Every structure is written in structure tokens, then in C-alpha cells.
Amino acid sequence: MRNVYDGPSDQNPALTELRDRLRTAMDQPGRSMTALGRSLGLGRTTVHTAVRRSGPPPSKRTVVILARGLGLPVAELVELWRRATQGADPASVAGGAAGPGRPIGDWDPHDLEVHPAGTAPDSGPGAAPGGVVRRVLPGYVSREHDRVLTQAVRAAGNGHSRLVVLVGDSSTGKTRASWEAVQPLAALGWRLWHPFDPTRATEALDDLHRVLPRTVVWLNEAQHYFGDPVTGERIAAAVRSLLTVPERGPVLVLGTLWPKYALRYAALPAPDEPDVYSPVRALLEGRTLIVPEAFDAPALAAAVALAESGDRLLADALTRARTSGQLAQDLAGAPQLRDRYEQGSPAARALLQVAMDARRLGAGLHLPRAFLVDAAADYFSQGEYDQRADDWAEVAFAELARPVHGKQAPLRRAVPRPALRPPGDARPGEAPAGPAGTVFRLADHLEQHGRAVRGDLCPPASFWHAAHTHLTRPDDLYRLAEAARACHRLQWHHHLCHRAAHAGHAGALFRLSRARREAGDHPGADSLLRRAADAGDVDALLDLAERRERAEDTAGAEALLGRAVESGRPYALLRAGGRRKRAGDARGAEILYERAADAGDPDGLLLLARDRKLAGDLEGAEALYQRVAATGSPLALFQLVFIRGAAGDMEGAEALGQRAADAGHPHALLQLARVVEFEGDVERAEAICRRLVAIGSVHAMLGLAGMRERAGDLAGAEELARRATRTGRPEALLYMARKRREAGSAQEAEAWARQAADAGGRDALLYLAELRTEAGDTPGAEALLRRAADAGHADKVKNLPAIAAKWRYGLDPDGTPTLPWH
């Protein structure tokens, strides 16, 4: 096979040595020109041109970037570049100054006004220790306008000058489409010129006559060039000359416009008005290309495929914009939305943090103004609170209403659509019809950002008080009540539940009935339970049915179960199926389990499969597991692995386990390896684990470490465990903590456990609390459990009874134990 760098060798010894050194450093396993270029901010063509055996030398900038990125001595390579280009015609050196512009591959797309979609730690030149980030772009999805644009670029590459102006609203992908389109011209040695300094129009007027053949003229935001009635006419004339004088071509002129400007230039003036845009209109006629606002179904499918192959920026955007199809707008606006949050005024930040907390804890899309304003009080520092002006809220809302790219505002006023339903068709959880006052909606990206940056925080007291005072939708009140319970803020849970129950939320009535029962008030609990069941709460119906069954009221239990089943909820169908099964009605149970599977929960079929397996009907069990496995259930695949293994078909078992691993569920194959090891075939067990290790499974690394330890290879076990910890996954860090504790090193165990907790491991917080308790540090253990509770994991509290008793009445929003309150 011919090497990608093959071709006639350079006759310049310095250039040959320069390219050989770059090539040698680049030819490492797992390194590609595309990935290298992306990581350094260079185009693939630029990287390829720098190392191929013939053609003009690369630019000095390219040499410096590659040297730094590849870990080569920059000064030595720059000296080789100087010797290689000494005496050369400037036009023959990439980046030379013959005519405006520079090689396409030397441009950073963001310098051409392609909107950045995210950032990543910088590995390229100029990276400062500890925090410099570089802008990155997601993978590109071609759409219909790209096909037309590609034809124009191909014509230019074949020697025919072309002008194309892409027309679309803000952040629809016009500039990115232009950048992607010109990449084939980079391989042909074309240059790109972006008139910009001192102003766009001034540089265009000064230098359009100097444009050489094989140049892309980049007129992004073309209204800056054509919009002035005086200079616009002259620029339009200069562009027309560039396109029509044969000896000046081929050139490619690319521009972008918002629709309002394209309409303005195309409109004919009234009879008594001057025709100021006549030259521009004539130039653009037949040369504009519409870029749609939304991705169509094929484009969305292509974006999903890129996301599934590892494009995290696209995957992130699809979580918000898949329904609307406005991926480009989401990607363009995301960095600016984060900047507006991080750099906003204290009042704007406080309102955004209230909205973030409300959305992540379960409040609906539309947040009342009064709630946001009152809840913000405790989000200010004392100094900020003291310095607030009387009109602070109006100013902050105005600040947050200003849009960023893609017409997105951080917090915008919203007008909910009325629910138009037949009279009397009230839905559970809805507020009564009527004016809700002014409401606001948080930008989707900031909602998601809030979940990431504030997920470990419990809101302050003003948040809960404002929710109790101002929110009226039963669903909002109940979800926030449940969030308070998850944070161990039991007093606020109680009061919000009462508000939700008073507003008619059946689930809140059921939750209050449980609280009454736990407090020993059984008559009160029964009354609330009946009210919840009457309101249609499925949990209450099932609870009452069980009570009727224990009281031997079979008819009453059946009636309640029937009402629960009518809801169609899968867990109600499963509970009813279980009762049928206990009553000996196998066929009735199967019918209900089938209905639950159709509703999205195949657990009943798994129960049937287990029963058949226990009864010795392996064929029937396998058929059911196969059916459930077709839905992607990892548990079904897990069971199939063992059925195949038990039948002696180890190859079939491994194949099924690999299928589960390929679908992102390696546990079946890992468990099979443990079974194989137990049966004595250690070599095969380790081979299975190594296949999973090869695809990056942390659990397999830890499983294999255990196998090596049991085989007496302590050094091998240690290396595998450390390899797992280098992934940063909390389960690997906690594994190492436990191993250090077993080895008697409590200090090292705690250090590893703290790393696991900092990496997001909730179990690590409990483990650390246990270590602190053993060391006699009760305040330290409390602080760790408080972190878990703040993050919504109050279930960890019960594992340390002494602290659970101290926190019997819950925690206040500031984290201090609540005094007795009922």
C-alpha cells in the first residue's frame, strides 16, 4: 500500500529534514492527522501539507503549532523552517503576503466568526498551566443547502469564479456551512481573505483589486460590506469586476446575510425614491442560498449518529433541541448563555440560580415572577443584599431578557398556552383555570448547566418559603416537597405536601397518610389514604387493596385493584399480576404481565421466565428472555448468558455476553467470567475480562484485579486497580480505598475515598462518614452526611443510627438539625 506521504522528495535538505521530523513524531499508534489537527486547531489539510514529501513549505505558524503539539523542540524546527524558506518566493510559502489572505488551513474557523459551541482543555500552543481552554466545534451534519454550496465550490476549484451568499436567521449554521465547504480548496492550495481591519468595508474597498486567483473572499455578515448606500455600491462593483474579469479568476466569494437584509437589498424602491441598492441587487440576483432554521428528519438522524459515535457537543444539544430541530441555534448560544450566567450582575445571577434550582428540583417550565423575586433573597451575599436598589428586580429581568446567538435569552418572559379541554375535564396536578400572573422560562441550556453545577446544593430558606407562598400548581408543589424530603428538609416537605394536598394532589395525600402512620396516628392516616384513593392515586389504591386483603375482604381488594389496573400504570399491572399469581390464576397473571410489558415494563415477563426456569422449563424460560432481550433489557441478556452457560454452550453464552457489552452492559459477561473462574477455568475467565478491559470497562479492570489477587499476583492486581483509578471513575477510587483499608492503611483509604467523593461517588460519602465515625470524628461524619443530604441522597442518613437520631426532625435549609416541630 502506498504511504499517504509518498510523492517526489523535496530537493531542499532543510525542508526534507523538517518534514521527516514532523512525520516521525506523527506516526505513532492511535494518532491520526484529523485528530491531531482537531486537537491543535488546525485543519487536516494543513497538517497533511506540512508533512507531505513535496509542495510549498508550511507556514511558520503551522510549524510552531505542530512542534508544540508533538512535543518537539520548537526552536530547532523554526530554524529548519528558516533555512528551508530562505530566498524562497513569498507566494510559494504558506502564509506569504502575495495578495491578501493566507492559506485556508492556517485559519482558525472561530476567527472567521464561526460560533464556538463549547470548550475543551487546551493541548495546543500557548497553553498555560492550569486552565487555558480552547474552543471546539461539533461534528458537521450536511443538509440540502450544503449540496448546492458544494457544487459552487467544485466549480471554483475547476476554474470558474463563483459568488454564493447564504441567507438565514441568526445562528442557523451559515458561517459553519461556508467553512466546511471551502475545505476541499485548502487541499488545492487556495487562500482565504477576510476583510476586517480597520473596518470590513474599508479593507474590502482598499484591497479587493489585489485579490489573486485561487482566493476565497470571505464576506461574513455581508450587510457590513453592502449595507452602506455609498460604499456598498462601490464594493458590489469591485466584487462584480473580480468575478467577471477572466484573468483574475478563479475566485470564490462567500457571504452570509440575515433575511431582513436580503429582502431590503432585493426590494424595488418606490417610483419617487432613489434606487440605492441597485448594484447590490444585481450582484446578488440568483446567487443567494437559503439556510433553514431547523434540521429536518434526515439531518437529525445524521446528528444522532454522530452523537452516538462520541460527539458529546451534539449529544448535549440533542437533549434540548431534538424536538425543535434547532441544533445550530442551541450550539451557537450555549457558550454565551454560560457567560451571561457566570459574568452577570449579582441580581441576575440570583434570579438564574433560583430558576435553576426550581427546575432541577421539579418545578414546571413557567416560573412566577413573584416566586423568583422572593426566593432570590438568600442567594445574595449580605453586602449584595444591602446594596440592592429599589428597582433591582426590573433591571435584572431586563438584563436577562437580552438574547444571545440563536435568539435565546437566559430568562425570558413566557406566555403559557391555555389548556383547551371540554368542560369538566380537569386533569390531576393542574392548577385551576385563571390568570397566573407574569411567568418566566429559563433557557434550556442553563437549566441543564444548573443541574451540573448546582446538583450538590440544597436551596436556601428563601427558596422554600417562596415556593410555599407563591406556587399554585399541585404538581410543582408536590415535586418540590419530594425534593425537600430527599434533602432531609422534613419540615418543608411536610408543609409543601399539605399545600399540594390542599390543591388536590392525590400523591401528596398518600405521602401525608404515610407520615401520619409513622407518627402513630392510624385513624388520621386511614382518612388521608381513603382521600388519596378517592382522588385516583394508584399507590393509595394498591395500599388499600393490600389492607383489604389482609382483612380478608377479597371483594373489596379486587375492586380497588381493578381501579388501579384501569390507570394502565405498569407497576399497578405488575402488582395486580402478582396477586393473581398468588391466587393461583397463572393465566390471569400472565395477561396482566403482558399488559405491563406493552406499557413499557417487562419485569412481569422476567418473573414468568424465572418461574419457568425454576420449574425446569429452560426452553420456555429462554423464549421469554429472548423476547424481553429484544427490547434491550440487560437483565434478560444476563439471564440468557447463564442459561446458555448452564446448558454447556459456553461459546453461545460468551456471544450473548458480548452482545450485552456492545450495548453498553458489560455486567453479564463479567459475571460469566466470575462463574467460569469459580468452576476452575481461570485462564478463560481472565480472557473474558481482558476483552472487556480492552473496551474500557472499569468494572472489568477491577474484576480482573480481583482475579489476579486471588491467583497470588499482587503486583498485577495493583497495576490493574491503579489503571482503573486513572479513569477517574468513583467506583474505581472507592475500590482502592477499600483495599487500602483492608491492608490496614486507614489514612490512605480515606485519601482515596475523598477522591471518590469529589468525583461524584455518593457511596463514597457514606464510606467516608463510616471511617470518620470509627475514628471518633462525629462532626466530620455529620459534615459528610450533610453533603449527601444536600445532594438529594438523604437515604444515606439511616446507615449511621446515631446521626439519624440527632436529625430525627430533619435539617433546616442551612444544614443545621431542625428542632422538634410536631
PDB file of C-alpha atoms in Angstrom, residues 273-502:
ATOM      1  CA  GLU A 273     -37.261  57.078  -4.217  1.00  0.00           C
ATOM      2  CA  PRO A 274     -33.591  56.599  -5.232  1.00  0.00           C
ATOM      3  CA  ASP A 275     -32.521  53.017  -6.037  1.00  0.00           C
ATOM      4  CA  VAL A 276     -29.560  52.937  -3.624  1.00  0.00           C
ATOM      5  CA  TYR A 277     -29.179  49.131  -3.643  1.00  0.00           C
ATOM      6  CA  SER A 278     -29.359  48.595  -7.407  1.00  0.00           C
ATOM      7  CA  PRO A 279     -25.711  47.349  -7.768  1.00  0.00           C
ATOM      8  CA  VAL A 280     -26.096  45.037  -4.760  1.00  0.00           C
ATOM      9  CA  ARG A 281     -29.426  43.682  -6.025  1.00  0.00           C
ATOM     10  CA  ALA A 282     -27.926  42.950  -9.430  1.00  0.00           C
ATOM     11  CA  LEU A 283     -24.886  41.265  -7.869  1.00  0.00           C
ATOM     12  CA  LEU A 284     -26.936  39.025  -5.560  1.00  0.00           C
ATOM     13  CA  GLU A 285     -29.633  38.049  -8.052  1.00  0.00           C
ATOM     14  CA  GLY A 286     -29.618  34.274  -8.489  1.00  0.00           C
ATOM     15  CA  ARG A 287     -26.684  33.927  -6.078  1.00  0.00           C
ATOM     16  CA  THR A 288     -28.397  33.582  -2.698  1.00  0.00           C
ATOM     17  CA  LEU A 289     -28.945  30.277  -0.908  1.00  0.00           C
ATOM     18  CA  ILE A 290     -31.491  29.785   1.891  1.00  0.00           C
ATOM     19  CA  VAL A 291     -30.336  28.067   5.098  1.00  0.00           C
ATOM     20  CA  PRO A 292     -33.376  26.686   7.004  1.00  0.00           C
ATOM     21  CA  GLU A 293     -33.886  27.364  10.706  1.00  0.00           C
ATOM     22  CA  ALA A 294     -34.327  23.718  11.698  1.00  0.00           C
ATOM     23  CA  PHE A 295     -32.695  20.396  10.902  1.00  0.00           C
ATOM     24  CA  ASP A 296     -35.055  18.114   9.004  1.00  0.00           C
ATOM     25  CA  ALA A 297     -35.542  14.426   9.874  1.00  0.00           C
ATOM     26  CA  PRO A 298     -32.581  13.086   7.817  1.00  0.00           C
ATOM     27  CA  ALA A 299     -30.255  15.738   9.257  1.00  0.00           C
ATOM     28  CA  LEU A 300     -31.407  14.967  12.788  1.00  0.00           C
ATOM     29  CA  ALA A 301     -30.786  11.260  12.168  1.00  0.00           C
ATOM     30  CA  ALA A 302     -27.253  12.072  10.992  1.00  0.00           C
ATOM     31  CA  ALA A 303     -26.704  14.221  14.091  1.00  0.00           C
ATOM     32  CA  VAL A 304     -27.902  11.382  16.328  1.00  0.00           C
ATOM     33  CA  ALA A 305     -25.463   9.006  14.616  1.00  0.00           C
ATOM     34  CA  LEU A 306     -22.575  11.406  15.243  1.00  0.00           C
ATOM     35  CA  ALA A 307     -23.663  11.814  18.864  1.00  0.00           C
ATOM     36  CA  GLU A 308     -23.790   8.046  19.359  1.00  0.00           C
ATOM     37  CA  SER A 309     -20.292   7.721  17.918  1.00  0.00           C
ATOM     38  CA  GLY A 310     -18.916  10.007  20.643  1.00  0.00           C
ATOM     39  CA  ASP A 311     -19.671  13.624  19.680  1.00  0.00           C
ATOM     40  CA  ARG A 312     -20.500  14.993  23.116  1.00  0.00           C
ATOM     41  CA  LEU A 313     -21.392  18.510  21.936  1.00  0.00           C
ATOM     42  CA  LEU A 314     -24.030  17.178  19.559  1.00  0.00           C
ATOM     43  CA  ALA A 315     -25.267  14.687  22.145  1.00  0.00           C
ATOM     44  CA  ASP A 316     -25.654  17.518  24.647  1.00  0.00           C
ATOM     45  CA  ALA A 317     -27.516  19.755  22.176  1.00  0.00           C
ATOM     46  CA  LEU A 318     -29.839  16.941  21.108  1.00  0.00           C
ATOM     47  CA  THR A 319     -31.107  16.584  24.670  1.00  0.00           C
ATOM     48  CA  ARG A 320     -32.588  20.077  24.322  1.00  0.00           C
ATOM     49  CA  ALA A 321     -33.178  20.725  20.619  1.00  0.00           C
ATOM     50  CA  ARG A 322     -34.136  17.371  19.135  1.00  0.00           C
ATOM     51  CA  THR A 323     -37.835  18.199  19.102  1.00  0.00           C
ATOM     52  CA  SER A 324     -37.475  21.683  17.611  1.00  0.00           C
ATOM     53  CA  GLY A 325     -34.629  20.710  15.272  1.00  0.00           C
ATOM     54  CA  GLN A 326     -32.836  23.966  16.094  1.00  0.00           C
ATOM     55  CA  LEU A 327     -29.489  22.356  16.817  1.00  0.00           C
ATOM     56  CA  ALA A 328     -27.378  25.105  15.268  1.00  0.00           C
ATOM     57  CA  GLN A 329     -29.027  27.781  17.401  1.00  0.00           C
ATOM     58  CA  ASP A 330     -28.580  25.722  20.557  1.00  0.00           C
ATOM     59  CA  LEU A 331     -24.915  25.062  19.830  1.00  0.00           C
ATOM     60  CA  ALA A 332     -24.213  28.707  18.983  1.00  0.00           C
ATOM     61  CA  GLY A 333     -25.975  30.123  22.031  1.00  0.00           C
ATOM     62  CA  ALA A 334     -24.725  27.696  24.690  1.00  0.00           C
ATOM     63  CA  PRO A 335     -21.310  29.313  25.420  1.00  0.00           C
ATOM     64  CA  GLN A 336     -22.823  32.797  25.535  1.00  0.00           C
ATOM     65  CA  LEU A 337     -25.588  31.689  27.871  1.00  0.00           C
ATOM     66  CA  ARG A 338     -22.999  30.283  30.269  1.00  0.00           C
ATOM     67  CA  ASP A 339     -21.012  33.530  30.037  1.00  0.00           C
ATOM     68  CA  ARG A 340     -24.127  35.572  30.833  1.00  0.00           C
ATOM     69  CA  TYR A 341     -24.705  33.414  33.913  1.00  0.00           C
ATOM     70  CA  GLU A 342     -21.127  33.489  35.139  1.00  0.00           C
ATOM     71  CA  GLN A 343     -20.455  37.173  34.373  1.00  0.00           C
ATOM     72  CA  GLY A 344     -23.876  38.649  35.109  1.00  0.00           C
ATOM     73  CA  SER A 345     -24.781  41.100  37.839  1.00  0.00           C
ATOM     74  CA  PRO A 346     -25.401  39.688  41.344  1.00  0.00           C
ATOM     75  CA  ALA A 347     -29.149  40.202  40.910  1.00  0.00           C
ATOM     76  CA  ALA A 348     -29.217  38.444  37.534  1.00  0.00           C
ATOM     77  CA  ARG A 349     -27.183  35.552  38.915  1.00  0.00           C
ATOM     78  CA  ALA A 350     -29.518  35.245  41.910  1.00  0.00           C
ATOM     79  CA  LEU A 351     -32.610  35.028  39.688  1.00  0.00           C
ATOM     80  CA  LEU A 352     -30.927  32.473  37.427  1.00  0.00           C
ATOM     81  CA  GLN A 353     -29.850  30.351  40.390  1.00  0.00           C
ATOM     82  CA  VAL A 354     -33.413  30.364  41.759  1.00  0.00           C
ATOM     83  CA  ALA A 355     -34.721  29.280  38.363  1.00  0.00           C
ATOM     84  CA  MET A 356     -32.008  26.615  38.033  1.00  0.00           C
ATOM     85  CA  ASP A 357     -32.821  25.193  41.468  1.00  0.00           C
ATOM     86  CA  ALA A 358     -36.551  25.246  40.808  1.00  0.00           C
ATOM     87  CA  ARG A 359     -36.226  23.378  37.514  1.00  0.00           C
ATOM     88  CA  ARG A 360     -33.746  20.771  38.740  1.00  0.00           C
ATOM     89  CA  LEU A 361     -35.913  20.033  41.791  1.00  0.00           C
ATOM     90  CA  GLY A 362     -39.066  19.532  39.749  1.00  0.00           C
ATOM     91  CA  ALA A 363     -40.907  22.844  39.245  1.00  0.00           C
ATOM     92  CA  GLY A 364     -42.587  23.369  35.875  1.00  0.00           C
ATOM     93  CA  LEU A 365     -41.308  25.366  32.922  1.00  0.00           C
ATOM     94  CA  HIS A 366     -43.151  28.579  33.779  1.00  0.00           C
ATOM     95  CA  LEU A 367     -41.944  30.217  36.994  1.00  0.00           C
ATOM     96  CA  PRO A 368     -43.976  33.066  38.526  1.00  0.00           C
ATOM     97  CA  ARG A 369     -42.220  36.402  38.811  1.00  0.00           C
ATOM     98  CA  ALA A 370     -43.217  36.791  42.467  1.00  0.00           C
ATOM     99  CA  PHE A 371     -41.675  33.413  43.298  1.00  0.00           C
ATOM    100  CA  LEU A 372     -38.386  34.258  41.564  1.00  0.00           C
ATOM    101  CA  VAL A 373     -38.082  37.649  43.267  1.00  0.00           C
ATOM    102  CA  ASP A 374     -38.885  36.470  46.795  1.00  0.00           C
ATOM    103  CA  ALA A 375     -36.832  33.296  46.504  1.00  0.00           C
ATOM    104  CA  ALA A 376     -33.752  35.285  45.426  1.00  0.00           C
ATOM    105  CA  ALA A 377     -33.287  36.936  48.844  1.00  0.00           C
ATOM    106  CA  ASP A 378     -30.917  34.336  50.322  1.00  0.00           C
ATOM    107  CA  TYR A 379     -28.965  33.948  47.053  1.00  0.00           C
ATOM    108  CA  PHE A 380     -27.316  37.350  47.638  1.00  0.00           C
ATOM    109  CA  SER A 381     -24.347  37.855  49.934  1.00  0.00           C
ATOM    110  CA  GLN A 382     -25.091  40.230  52.795  1.00  0.00           C
ATOM    111  CA  GLY A 383     -23.189  43.025  51.074  1.00  0.00           C
ATOM    112  CA  GLU A 384     -25.035  42.480  47.796  1.00  0.00           C
ATOM    113  CA  TYR A 385     -28.371  42.376  49.624  1.00  0.00           C
ATOM    114  CA  ASP A 386     -27.674  45.651  51.422  1.00  0.00           C
ATOM    115  CA  GLN A 387     -26.701  47.399  48.163  1.00  0.00           C
ATOM    116  CA  ARG A 388     -29.763  46.379  46.125  1.00  0.00           C
ATOM    117  CA  ALA A 389     -31.620  49.267  44.535  1.00  0.00           C
ATOM    118  CA  ASP A 390     -35.391  49.528  44.775  1.00  0.00           C
ATOM    119  CA  ASP A 391     -35.741  48.527  41.129  1.00  0.00           C
ATOM    120  CA  TRP A 392     -33.180  45.707  41.262  1.00  0.00           C
ATOM    121  CA  ALA A 393     -35.638  43.101  40.001  1.00  0.00           C
ATOM    122  CA  GLU A 394     -36.774  45.122  36.968  1.00  0.00           C
ATOM    123  CA  VAL A 395     -33.165  45.832  35.991  1.00  0.00           C
ATOM    124  CA  ALA A 396     -32.165  42.176  36.429  1.00  0.00           C
ATOM    125  CA  PHE A 397     -35.108  40.848  34.404  1.00  0.00           C
ATOM    126  CA  ALA A 398     -34.266  43.315  31.630  1.00  0.00           C
ATOM    127  CA  GLU A 399     -30.641  42.157  31.680  1.00  0.00           C
ATOM    128  CA  LEU A 400     -31.681  38.517  31.417  1.00  0.00           C
ATOM    129  CA  ALA A 401     -34.175  39.182  28.626  1.00  0.00           C
ATOM    130  CA  ARG A 402     -31.464  40.304  26.176  1.00  0.00           C
ATOM    131  CA  PRO A 403     -30.923  37.452  23.693  1.00  0.00           C
ATOM    132  CA  VAL A 404     -27.665  35.780  22.716  1.00  0.00           C
ATOM    133  CA  HIS A 405     -26.946  33.920  19.461  1.00  0.00           C
ATOM    134  CA  GLY A 406     -29.851  31.816  18.302  1.00  0.00           C
ATOM    135  CA  LYS A 407     -32.459  34.212  19.732  1.00  0.00           C
ATOM    136  CA  GLN A 408     -32.086  32.648  23.180  1.00  0.00           C
ATOM    137  CA  ALA A 409     -32.407  34.729  26.351  1.00  0.00           C
ATOM    138  CA  PRO A 410     -31.137  33.434  29.721  1.00  0.00           C
ATOM    139  CA  LEU A 411     -34.515  34.065  31.396  1.00  0.00           C
ATOM    140  CA  ARG A 412     -37.373  35.242  29.201  1.00  0.00           C
ATOM    141  CA  ARG A 413     -40.952  36.171  29.812  1.00  0.00           C
ATOM    142  CA  ALA A 414     -43.295  33.388  28.699  1.00  0.00           C
ATOM    143  CA  VAL A 415     -46.969  33.241  27.773  1.00  0.00           C
ATOM    144  CA  PRO A 416     -48.338  29.745  28.547  1.00  0.00           C
ATOM    145  CA  ARG A 417     -50.888  28.435  26.095  1.00  0.00           C
ATOM    146  CA  PRO A 418     -54.305  27.830  27.652  1.00  0.00           C
ATOM    147  CA  ALA A 419     -55.378  24.220  28.138  1.00  0.00           C
ATOM    148  CA  LEU A 420     -58.415  23.965  25.869  1.00  0.00           C
ATOM    149  CA  ARG A 421     -60.359  20.929  27.082  1.00  0.00           C
ATOM    150  CA  PRO A 422     -64.023  20.023  27.346  1.00  0.00           C
ATOM    151  CA  PRO A 423     -65.867  21.401  30.400  1.00  0.00           C
ATOM    152  CA  GLY A 424     -65.304  19.305  33.480  1.00  0.00           C
ATOM    153  CA  ASP A 425     -62.207  17.545  32.064  1.00  0.00           C
ATOM    154  CA  ALA A 426     -59.869  18.536  34.878  1.00  0.00           C
ATOM    155  CA  ARG A 427     -56.517  16.767  34.983  1.00  0.00           C
ATOM    156  CA  PRO A 428     -54.813  15.745  38.241  1.00  0.00           C
ATOM    157  CA  GLY A 429     -51.993  18.087  39.213  1.00  0.00           C
ATOM    158  CA  GLU A 430     -53.251  21.080  37.203  1.00  0.00           C
ATOM    159  CA  ALA A 431     -53.967  24.437  38.776  1.00  0.00           C
ATOM    160  CA  PRO A 432     -57.483  25.823  38.415  1.00  0.00           C
ATOM    161  CA  ALA A 433     -58.024  27.897  35.287  1.00  0.00           C
ATOM    162  CA  GLY A 434     -57.351  31.610  35.700  1.00  0.00           C
ATOM    163  CA  PRO A 435     -54.616  34.214  35.359  1.00  0.00           C
ATOM    164  CA  ALA A 436     -51.251  33.036  36.636  1.00  0.00           C
ATOM    165  CA  GLY A 437     -49.558  36.448  36.551  1.00  0.00           C
ATOM    166  CA  THR A 438     -46.263  37.128  34.832  1.00  0.00           C
ATOM    167  CA  VAL A 439     -44.187  33.962  34.367  1.00  0.00           C
ATOM    168  CA  PHE A 440     -40.662  33.355  33.103  1.00  0.00           C
ATOM    169  CA  ARG A 441     -38.864  30.478  31.448  1.00  0.00           C
ATOM    170  CA  LEU A 442     -35.222  29.546  31.945  1.00  0.00           C
ATOM    171  CA  ALA A 443     -33.154  28.812  28.821  1.00  0.00           C
ATOM    172  CA  ASP A 444     -32.895  25.048  28.277  1.00  0.00           C
ATOM    173  CA  HIS A 445     -29.104  25.128  28.233  1.00  0.00           C
ATOM    174  CA  LEU A 446     -28.916  26.980  31.548  1.00  0.00           C
ATOM    175  CA  GLU A 447     -31.387  24.519  33.034  1.00  0.00           C
ATOM    176  CA  GLN A 448     -29.035  21.698  32.080  1.00  0.00           C
ATOM    177  CA  HIS A 449     -25.999  23.696  33.225  1.00  0.00           C
ATOM    178  CA  GLY A 450     -27.701  24.265  36.572  1.00  0.00           C
ATOM    179  CA  ARG A 451     -28.159  20.540  37.082  1.00  0.00           C
ATOM    180  CA  ALA A 452     -24.409  20.105  36.578  1.00  0.00           C
ATOM    181  CA  VAL A 453     -23.065  22.996  38.662  1.00  0.00           C
ATOM    182  CA  ARG A 454     -25.716  23.146  41.426  1.00  0.00           C
ATOM    183  CA  GLY A 455     -26.696  19.480  41.705  1.00  0.00           C
ATOM    184  CA  ASP A 456     -24.975  19.069  45.076  1.00  0.00           C
ATOM    185  CA  LEU A 457     -26.571  22.122  46.701  1.00  0.00           C
ATOM    186  CA  CYS A 458     -29.713  22.445  48.800  1.00  0.00           C
ATOM    187  CA  PRO A 459     -31.543  25.741  48.152  1.00  0.00           C
ATOM    188  CA  PRO A 460     -31.673  28.302  50.998  1.00  0.00           C
ATOM    189  CA  ALA A 461     -34.662  29.099  53.187  1.00  0.00           C
ATOM    190  CA  SER A 462     -35.986  31.900  50.947  1.00  0.00           C
ATOM    191  CA  PHE A 463     -36.438  29.361  48.129  1.00  0.00           C
ATOM    192  CA  TRP A 464     -38.657  27.030  50.149  1.00  0.00           C
ATOM    193  CA  HIS A 465     -40.615  29.901  51.695  1.00  0.00           C
ATOM    194  CA  ALA A 466     -41.276  31.467  48.269  1.00  0.00           C
ATOM    195  CA  ALA A 467     -42.317  28.099  46.824  1.00  0.00           C
ATOM    196  CA  HIS A 468     -44.782  27.594  49.685  1.00  0.00           C
ATOM    197  CA  THR A 469     -46.101  31.148  49.304  1.00  0.00           C
ATOM    198  CA  HIS A 470     -46.300  31.668  45.560  1.00  0.00           C
ATOM    199  CA  LEU A 471     -46.517  28.359  43.702  1.00  0.00           C
ATOM    200  CA  THR A 472     -50.013  27.094  42.999  1.00  0.00           C
ATOM    201  CA  ARG A 473     -49.727  24.132  40.610  1.00  0.00           C
ATOM    202  CA  PRO A 474     -50.195  20.934  42.652  1.00  0.00           C
ATOM    203  CA  ASP A 475     -47.569  19.064  40.610  1.00  0.00           C
ATOM    204  CA  ASP A 476     -44.952  21.761  41.269  1.00  0.00           C
ATOM    205  CA  LEU A 477     -45.680  21.794  44.992  1.00  0.00           C
ATOM    206  CA  TYR A 478     -45.573  18.008  45.291  1.00  0.00           C
ATOM    207  CA  ARG A 479     -42.341  17.591  43.330  1.00  0.00           C
ATOM    208  CA  LEU A 480     -40.632  20.263  45.429  1.00  0.00           C
ATOM    209  CA  ALA A 481     -41.973  18.579  48.562  1.00  0.00           C
ATOM    210  CA  GLU A 482     -40.382  15.314  47.433  1.00  0.00           C
ATOM    211  CA  ALA A 483     -37.124  17.153  46.695  1.00  0.00           C
ATOM    212  CA  ALA A 484     -37.189  18.571  50.234  1.00  0.00           C
ATOM    213  CA  ARG A 485     -37.641  15.045  51.612  1.00  0.00           C
ATOM    214  CA  ALA A 486     -34.698  13.769  49.519  1.00  0.00           C
ATOM    215  CA  CYS A 487     -32.586  16.556  51.054  1.00  0.00           C
ATOM    216  CA  HIS A 488     -33.847  15.647  54.578  1.00  0.00           C
ATOM    217  CA  ARG A 489     -35.592  19.013  54.884  1.00  0.00           C
ATOM    218  CA  LEU A 490     -38.527  17.249  56.525  1.00  0.00           C
ATOM    219  CA  GLN A 491     -40.343  20.310  57.843  1.00  0.00           C
ATOM    220  CA  TRP A 492     -40.538  21.915  54.412  1.00  0.00           C
ATOM    221  CA  HIS A 493     -41.506  18.547  52.948  1.00  0.00           C
ATOM    222  CA  HIS A 494     -44.457  18.444  55.352  1.00  0.00           C
ATOM    223  CA  HIS A 495     -45.660  21.976  54.641  1.00  0.00           C
ATOM    224  CA  LEU A 496     -45.290  21.723  50.859  1.00  0.00           C
ATOM    225  CA  CYS A 497     -47.108  18.367  50.897  1.00  0.00           C
ATOM    226  CA  HIS A 498     -50.000  19.997  52.767  1.00  0.00           C
ATOM    227  CA  ARG A 499     -50.134  22.794  50.166  1.00  0.00           C
ATOM    228  CA  ALA A 500     -50.107  20.236  47.348  1.00  0.00           C
ATOM    229  CA  ALA A 501     -52.775  18.116  49.050  1.00  0.00           C
ATOM    230  CA  HIS A 502     -54.956  21.165  49.647  1.00  0.00           C
TER     231      HIS A 502
END
